[in-house]
Each structure stands twice: as structure tokens, then as C-alpha cells.
Amino acid sequence: DPDILLVDEVLAVGDEQFQRKCSEKFADLKDRGKTIVIVSHALGMVRELCDNVALLEHGKLIAVGEPKDVIEGYLDTVHDAQGLEGAPLRAKGASDGRIQSIEVLDGNERAVARLRTGDTVIFRIHYRAAEPVHRPVFGVAIDRADGVLVTGPTTRDNQLQPDVISGEGFVDFRIDRLPLLPGSYEIGASLFDLTRSRGFDLRTRILKFDVDPGRPHEHDGVVTLGGTWDGAVFDQPVARVTG
């Protein structure tokens, strides 16, 4: 079989079943020693599928190496260009509702840059509304360092809907047992109204934070499921091994 040139749009179209079949086909070709060239801006896909990565800018080769190294170098460059506070993306006609900043706090409400799996964490979103924002919806987005979106919960998902906000204040998103596994992550925040037509402010990857090993003590993957291992094979009588 010939080598393959894969363009980003191939995985962007079709339903989930089609995309899964594409991924399975790529894995099969890779197992058979075929060369697959992927041209894409989808950093998560590049990280998962590629053994080596080349970074191009306007046709010029910038870097070549391991996916993790090249992708993190690219993201660092992007962050340096934007600054720590990501530039807001605002909808046309939006009111003056803005995300001011976001904090990562431990269970005692102290600002931290490092957490452990299983820790209590509070993501505090500070906002300012120079004019009233009616029916606001707040959200957070946590990305892995390579650009993979881990989660993006909103107040609307939890059926929390204040009537209006005005002036300055903050809202907290609290997690009693952080399920993230060790790694580097970035968090952003958003503010919009129920229809997403007014009061919109989106700041991507405002703040970086790291997660160290904790309880459960796992390393592979992004999140822990917090499951248990059972079976007589571990001991007599049946023992339970909890992560």
C-alpha cells in the first residue's frame, strides 16, 4: 500500500462511527509499518497518532522532534505572544460583562499553582459587569498542555441561573476530589447569557497549573475513575484494592 497524506478535514467530517473507523485504520497501517503523514492543527490528534512532529510556519520548518516537545514548545510560543491573560473573544453587541481573572485555590481558599490528584480545588472566576448582564451563564474550560479539552462545565449544566449580575464579584467552581492525573493543565473561563447572544466574554487558557501524584496514585491517562479492584486472587477471603 502507498504511504498516506492525511489532511485535518478527514477527521473533522462524518459522525463518531466514521471517525472511529478512520482512527482504527490509521492504527492498523501504523502496526504494519506504513508511513502516515498527518497535516493538522488538531494538537490532541497529532500527539496521539504521531511518532515525530514537524512544526511549520508559513512554509518554513521551525522544529522537528518528539510530539510532546514540539507541541509544548509551540504552545509556549503562543502563550508568550498572548501574555498570561488570554485575550478575550467577545460577541458583537455584547454588554460590558467581562472575565477579570481566574484563581486556582485549595480547600482552604489559598492560591496554589500545584495540586495533587484527589485534592479539593476551587476555580474562582472574577467578573466585572459595568452594565447589568441578565441571565448570565459562567463556565470553565480545562485543557491539557497539548491542547486536548478535558472538560468544560457551566452553571447552566448544573441548572444554576441567576437573574442578573452587576458590578464586580466572583463565582466558584468547587471540586471536592480532583480527578485529574499528573500533568500540566490550563484553565480558561467564560461569561455569556442564556442564549449566548449578549454578555459574552471568553478567555482561553488564562492560567497554568500542575497536578502531582496523589490518591488514587495513577499515572496513565488524563483522569481517574476512582474505581476498585476486587477478587479472591488478591487474598483470602476476597480482598478489595482501592486506587
mmCIF file of C-alpha atoms in Angstrom:
data_model
loop_
_atom_site.group_PDB
_atom_site.id
_atom_site.type_symbol
_atom_site.label_atom_id
_atom_site.label_comp_id
_atom_site.label_asym_id
_atom_site.label_seq_id
_atom_site.Cartn_x
_atom_site.Cartn_y
_atom_site.Cartn_z
ATOM 1 C CA ASP A 1 0.000 0.000 0.000
ATOM 2 C CA PRO A 2 1.221 3.552 -0.670
ATOM 3 C CA ASP A 3 2.056 5.984 2.066
ATOM 4 C CA ILE A 4 -0.797 8.242 3.137
ATOM 5 C CA LEU A 5 -1.190 12.005 3.292
ATOM 6 C CA LEU A 6 -3.899 12.805 5.836
ATOM 7 C CA VAL A 7 -5.351 16.297 5.992
ATOM 8 C CA ASP A 8 -7.094 17.572 9.129
ATOM 9 C CA GLU A 9 -10.525 17.725 7.486
ATOM 10 C CA VAL A 10 -10.642 13.932 7.101
ATOM 11 C CA LEU A 11 -11.218 13.501 10.832
ATOM 12 C CA ALA A 12 -13.323 16.633 11.140
ATOM 13 C CA VAL A 13 -16.144 15.330 8.956
ATOM 14 C CA GLY A 14 -18.518 12.435 9.430
ATOM 15 C CA ASP A 15 -20.138 11.069 12.548
ATOM 16 C CA GLU A 16 -18.451 9.447 15.528
ATOM 17 C CA GLN A 17 -18.571 5.984 13.940
ATOM 18 C CA PHE A 18 -16.814 7.244 10.785
ATOM 19 C CA GLN A 19 -14.118 8.982 12.833
ATOM 20 C CA ARG A 20 -13.574 5.839 14.907
ATOM 21 C CA LYS A 21 -13.156 3.755 11.756
ATOM 22 C CA CYS A 22 -10.588 6.259 10.481
ATOM 23 C CA SER A 23 -8.623 6.024 13.721
ATOM 24 C CA GLU A 24 -8.738 2.218 13.625
ATOM 25 C CA LYS A 25 -7.484 2.231 10.022
ATOM 26 C CA PHE A 26 -4.583 4.531 10.905
ATOM 27 C CA ALA A 27 -3.654 2.277 13.828
ATOM 28 C CA ASP A 28 -3.715 -0.771 11.530
ATOM 29 C CA LEU A 29 -1.473 0.906 8.952
ATOM 30 C CA LYS A 30 0.907 2.002 11.677
ATOM 31 C CA ASP A 31 1.110 -1.545 13.061
ATOM 32 C CA ARG A 32 2.004 -2.771 9.553
ATOM 33 C CA GLY A 33 4.895 -0.348 9.337
ATOM 34 C CA LYS A 34 3.309 2.069 6.864
ATOM 35 C CA THR A 35 4.230 5.734 6.839
ATOM 36 C CA ILE A 36 1.396 8.136 7.612
ATOM 37 C CA VAL A 37 1.819 11.876 7.154
ATOM 38 C CA ILE A 38 -0.726 13.983 9.032
ATOM 39 C CA VAL A 39 -1.193 17.686 8.282
ATOM 40 C CA SER A 40 -3.276 19.187 11.068
ATOM 41 C CA HIS A 41 -3.861 21.902 13.653
ATOM 42 C CA ALA A 42 -5.551 19.363 15.965
ATOM 43 C CA LEU A 43 -2.829 19.066 18.605
ATOM 44 C CA GLY A 44 -4.538 16.257 20.509
ATOM 45 C CA MET A 45 -4.783 14.094 17.407
ATOM 46 C CA VAL A 46 -1.164 14.816 16.465
ATOM 47 C CA ARG A 47 0.004 13.874 19.941
ATOM 48 C CA GLU A 48 -1.949 10.611 19.964
ATOM 49 C CA LEU A 49 -1.144 9.405 16.428
ATOM 50 C CA CYS A 50 2.328 10.699 15.602
ATOM 51 C CA ASP A 51 5.810 9.427 16.482
ATOM 52 C CA ASN A 52 7.555 12.546 15.163
ATOM 53 C CA VAL A 53 6.281 16.068 14.588
ATOM 54 C CA ALA A 54 7.453 18.885 12.319
ATOM 55 C CA LEU A 55 6.288 22.438 13.055
ATOM 56 C CA LEU A 56 5.852 24.706 10.024
ATOM 57 C CA GLU A 57 5.243 28.449 9.940
ATOM 58 C CA HIS A 58 4.402 29.988 6.556
ATOM 59 C CA GLY A 59 6.105 27.029 4.895
ATOM 60 C CA LYS A 60 9.286 27.358 6.958
ATOM 61 C CA LEU A 61 10.427 24.443 9.134
ATOM 62 C CA ILE A 62 10.578 25.651 12.751
ATOM 63 C CA ALA A 63 11.122 22.459 14.768
ATOM 64 C CA VAL A 64 11.272 18.666 14.479
ATOM 65 C CA GLY A 65 11.122 16.152 17.314
ATOM 66 C CA GLU A 66 9.015 14.219 19.767
ATOM 67 C CA PRO A 67 5.316 15.221 19.757
ATOM 68 C CA LYS A 68 5.369 16.306 23.403
ATOM 69 C CA ASP A 69 8.425 18.548 22.993
ATOM 70 C CA VAL A 70 7.340 20.203 19.754
ATOM 71 C CA ILE A 71 3.738 20.756 20.872
ATOM 72 C CA GLU A 72 4.735 22.226 24.243
ATOM 73 C CA GLY A 73 7.263 24.490 22.522
ATOM 74 C CA TYR A 74 4.574 25.684 20.135
ATOM 75 C CA LEU A 75 2.108 26.353 22.971
ATOM 76 C CA ASP A 76 4.754 28.242 24.941
ATOM 77 C CA THR A 77 5.324 30.465 21.915
ATOM 78 C CA VAL A 78 1.601 31.125 21.627
ATOM 79 C CA HIS A 79 1.367 31.969 25.324
ATOM 80 C CA ASP A 80 4.350 34.315 25.111
ATOM 81 C CA ALA A 81 2.671 36.141 22.229
ATOM 82 C CA GLN A 82 -0.669 36.440 24.043
ATOM 83 C CA GLY A 83 0.635 37.059 27.560
ATOM 84 C CA LEU A 84 -0.609 35.202 30.631
ATOM 85 C CA GLU A 85 -4.039 36.792 30.465
ATOM 86 C CA GLY A 86 -5.533 35.340 27.286
ATOM 87 C CA ALA A 87 -7.140 37.948 25.060
ATOM 88 C CA PRO A 88 -10.932 37.942 25.379
ATOM 89 C CA LEU A 89 -13.126 36.904 22.477
ATOM 90 C CA ARG A 90 -16.294 38.981 22.593
ATOM 91 C CA ALA A 91 -19.522 38.649 20.663
ATOM 92 C CA LYS A 92 -20.834 41.515 18.570
ATOM 93 C CA GLY A 93 -23.238 43.657 20.541
ATOM 94 C CA ALA A 94 -22.107 42.165 23.834
ATOM 95 C CA SER A 95 -22.735 44.068 27.042
ATOM 96 C CA ASP A 96 -19.864 45.093 29.266
ATOM 97 C CA GLY A 97 -19.716 41.828 31.197
ATOM 98 C CA ARG A 98 -16.098 40.713 31.439
ATOM 99 C CA ILE A 99 -13.995 37.975 32.973
ATOM 100 C CA GLN A 100 -11.365 39.772 35.045
ATOM 101 C CA SER A 101 -9.273 36.818 36.178
ATOM 102 C CA ILE A 102 -9.393 33.275 37.486
ATOM 103 C CA GLU A 103 -7.755 31.752 40.561
ATOM 104 C CA VAL A 104 -6.839 28.183 41.456
ATOM 105 C CA LEU A 105 -7.427 27.703 45.198
ATOM 106 C CA ASP A 106 -7.032 24.773 47.558
ATOM 107 C CA GLY A 107 -9.679 23.644 50.043
ATOM 108 C CA ASN A 108 -8.643 26.424 52.435
ATOM 109 C CA GLU A 109 -9.055 29.037 49.683
ATOM 110 C CA ARG A 110 -5.323 29.639 49.337
ATOM 111 C CA ALA A 111 -3.949 30.345 45.867
ATOM 112 C CA VAL A 112 -1.866 27.432 44.550
ATOM 113 C CA ALA A 113 -0.020 26.544 41.367
ATOM 114 C CA ARG A 114 0.325 22.818 42.125
ATOM 115 C CA LEU A 115 -2.315 20.322 43.185
ATOM 116 C CA ARG A 116 -2.483 16.588 43.729
ATOM 117 C CA THR A 117 -4.915 14.053 42.373
ATOM 118 C CA GLY A 118 -7.707 13.780 44.933
ATOM 119 C CA ASP A 119 -7.241 17.276 46.389
ATOM 120 C CA THR A 120 -10.078 19.697 46.985
ATOM 121 C CA VAL A 121 -9.812 22.561 44.494
ATOM 122 C CA ILE A 122 -11.772 25.737 43.831
ATOM 123 C CA PHE A 123 -11.634 27.533 40.494
ATOM 124 C CA ARG A 124 -12.696 31.111 41.255
ATOM 125 C CA ILE A 125 -13.862 33.303 38.369
ATOM 126 C CA HIS A 126 -13.720 37.058 38.986
ATOM 127 C CA TYR A 127 -16.018 39.151 36.822
ATOM 128 C CA ARG A 128 -16.986 42.765 36.273
ATOM 129 C CA ALA A 129 -20.270 43.934 34.764
ATOM 130 C CA ALA A 130 -20.296 47.687 34.127
ATOM 131 C CA GLU A 131 -23.865 47.235 32.922
ATOM 132 C CA PRO A 132 -26.333 44.595 34.145
ATOM 133 C CA VAL A 133 -25.937 41.181 32.495
ATOM 134 C CA HIS A 134 -29.237 39.336 32.568
ATOM 135 C CA ARG A 135 -29.443 35.554 32.993
ATOM 136 C CA PRO A 136 -25.653 35.065 32.969
ATOM 137 C CA VAL A 137 -24.001 31.701 32.445
ATOM 138 C CA PHE A 138 -20.461 31.087 33.716
ATOM 139 C CA GLY A 139 -18.198 28.324 32.504
ATOM 140 C CA VAL A 140 -14.694 26.958 32.894
ATOM 141 C CA ALA A 141 -12.615 25.027 30.396
ATOM 142 C CA ILE A 142 -9.668 22.859 31.411
ATOM 143 C CA ASP A 143 -7.198 21.880 28.701
ATOM 144 C CA ARG A 144 -4.273 19.517 28.861
ATOM 145 C CA ALA A 145 -0.962 21.161 27.919
ATOM 146 C CA ASP A 146 -1.117 19.605 24.438
ATOM 147 C CA GLY A 147 -4.432 21.283 23.673
ATOM 148 C CA VAL A 148 -6.838 18.435 24.471
ATOM 149 C CA LEU A 149 -10.015 19.748 26.097
ATOM 150 C CA VAL A 150 -10.540 17.782 29.318
ATOM 151 C CA THR A 151 -13.829 19.324 30.445
ATOM 152 C CA GLY A 152 -15.955 22.437 30.065
ATOM 153 C CA PRO A 153 -18.703 22.618 32.731
ATOM 154 C CA THR A 154 -21.057 25.599 33.007
ATOM 155 C CA THR A 155 -23.513 26.885 35.577
ATOM 156 C CA ARG A 156 -26.268 26.092 33.101
ATOM 157 C CA ASP A 157 -25.238 22.419 33.126
ATOM 158 C CA ASN A 158 -25.973 22.427 36.856
ATOM 159 C CA GLN A 159 -29.245 24.334 36.376
ATOM 160 C CA LEU A 160 -27.921 27.366 38.273
ATOM 161 C CA GLN A 161 -29.339 30.518 36.749
ATOM 162 C CA PRO A 162 -29.080 33.905 38.500
ATOM 163 C CA ASP A 163 -31.417 36.593 37.178
ATOM 164 C CA VAL A 164 -28.818 39.332 36.810
ATOM 165 C CA ILE A 165 -25.284 40.361 37.803
ATOM 166 C CA SER A 166 -23.944 43.893 38.102
ATOM 167 C CA GLY A 167 -20.701 45.359 39.369
ATOM 168 C CA GLU A 168 -17.806 43.162 40.485
ATOM 169 C CA GLY A 169 -17.916 39.730 42.082
ATOM 170 C CA PHE A 170 -16.835 36.129 41.727
ATOM 171 C CA VAL A 171 -18.271 32.648 41.330
ATOM 172 C CA ASP A 172 -16.629 29.406 42.448
ATOM 173 C CA PHE A 173 -16.490 26.024 40.764
ATOM 174 C CA ARG A 174 -15.560 23.569 43.529
ATOM 175 C CA ILE A 175 -14.303 20.004 43.108
ATOM 176 C CA ASP A 176 -14.083 18.014 46.330
ATOM 177 C CA ARG A 177 -11.802 15.319 44.863
ATOM 178 C CA LEU A 178 -9.832 16.418 41.815
ATOM 179 C CA PRO A 179 -9.900 13.545 39.282
ATOM 180 C CA LEU A 180 -7.078 14.899 37.083
ATOM 181 C CA LEU A 181 -3.998 12.692 36.852
ATOM 182 C CA PRO A 182 -0.429 14.088 36.989
ATOM 183 C CA GLY A 183 0.399 16.576 34.268
ATOM 184 C CA SER A 184 0.246 20.212 33.222
ATOM 185 C CA TYR A 185 -3.103 21.866 32.591
ATOM 186 C CA GLU A 186 -4.514 25.252 31.638
ATOM 187 C CA ILE A 187 -7.829 26.784 32.635
ATOM 188 C CA GLY A 188 -9.987 29.405 30.975
ATOM 189 C CA ALA A 189 -13.341 30.973 31.780
ATOM 190 C CA SER A 190 -16.401 32.313 30.002
ATOM 191 C CA LEU A 191 -19.377 34.569 30.696
ATOM 192 C CA PHE A 192 -22.427 34.732 28.459
ATOM 193 C CA ASP A 193 -26.183 34.940 28.708
ATOM 194 C CA LEU A 194 -28.576 32.028 28.410
ATOM 195 C CA THR A 195 -28.970 32.462 24.656
ATOM 196 C CA ARG A 196 -25.264 33.219 24.053
ATOM 197 C CA SER A 197 -26.340 36.398 22.234
ATOM 198 C CA ARG A 198 -25.270 39.011 24.827
ATOM 199 C CA GLY A 199 -22.862 39.479 27.680
ATOM 200 C CA PHE A 200 -20.322 37.136 26.101
ATOM 201 C CA ASP A 201 -16.695 37.041 27.192
ATOM 202 C CA LEU A 202 -14.352 34.104 26.601
ATOM 203 C CA ARG A 203 -10.782 33.874 27.860
ATOM 204 C CA THR A 204 -8.958 30.733 26.867
ATOM 205 C CA ARG A 205 -6.078 29.251 28.860
ATOM 206 C CA ILE A 206 -5.797 32.106 31.330
ATOM 207 C CA LEU A 207 -3.785 30.226 33.923
ATOM 208 C CA LYS A 208 -1.476 27.221 34.050
ATOM 209 C CA PHE A 209 -1.415 24.737 36.915
ATOM 210 C CA ASP A 210 0.225 21.374 37.573
ATOM 211 C CA VAL A 211 -1.124 18.200 39.125
ATOM 212 C CA ASP A 212 1.183 15.882 41.068
ATOM 213 C CA PRO A 213 0.531 12.242 42.050
ATOM 214 C CA GLY A 214 -1.995 11.845 44.856
ATOM 215 C CA ARG A 215 -4.763 9.456 45.778
ATOM 216 C CA PRO A 216 -5.526 7.391 43.856
ATOM 217 C CA HIS A 217 -1.920 7.018 42.752
ATOM 218 C CA GLU A 218 -2.286 6.590 38.983
ATOM 219 C CA HIS A 219 -0.234 7.911 36.091
ATOM 220 C CA ASP A 220 -1.643 6.820 32.723
ATOM 221 C CA GLY A 221 -4.371 8.866 31.089
ATOM 222 C CA VAL A 222 -5.997 12.176 31.992
ATOM 223 C CA VAL A 223 -8.498 11.398 34.754
ATOM 224 C CA THR A 224 -9.047 8.723 37.379
ATOM 225 C CA LEU A 225 -12.339 6.869 37.522
ATOM 226 C CA GLY A 226 -11.854 6.207 41.230
ATOM 227 C CA GLY A 227 -12.706 2.546 40.774
ATOM 228 C CA THR A 228 -11.865 -0.501 42.879
ATOM 229 C CA TRP A 229 -10.267 -3.880 42.141
ATOM 230 C CA ASP A 230 -11.944 -6.951 43.623
ATOM 231 C CA GLY A 231 -11.230 -10.639 43.516
ATOM 232 C CA ALA A 232 -10.178 -13.663 45.508
ATOM 233 C CA VAL A 233 -6.925 -13.691 43.545
ATOM 234 C CA PHE A 234 -5.662 -10.839 45.741
ATOM 235 C CA ASP A 235 -6.212 -12.541 49.093
ATOM 236 C CA GLN A 236 -8.381 -14.977 51.022
ATOM 237 C CA PRO A 237 -11.150 -14.146 51.671
ATOM 238 C CA VAL A 238 -11.900 -11.692 48.864
ATOM 239 C CA ALA A 239 -9.820 -8.534 49.215
ATOM 240 C CA ARG A 240 -10.652 -5.130 47.871
ATOM 241 C CA VAL A 241 -7.920 -2.964 46.396
ATOM 242 C CA THR A 242 -8.862 0.687 46.091
ATOM 243 C CA GLY A 243 -6.909 3.146 43.962
#
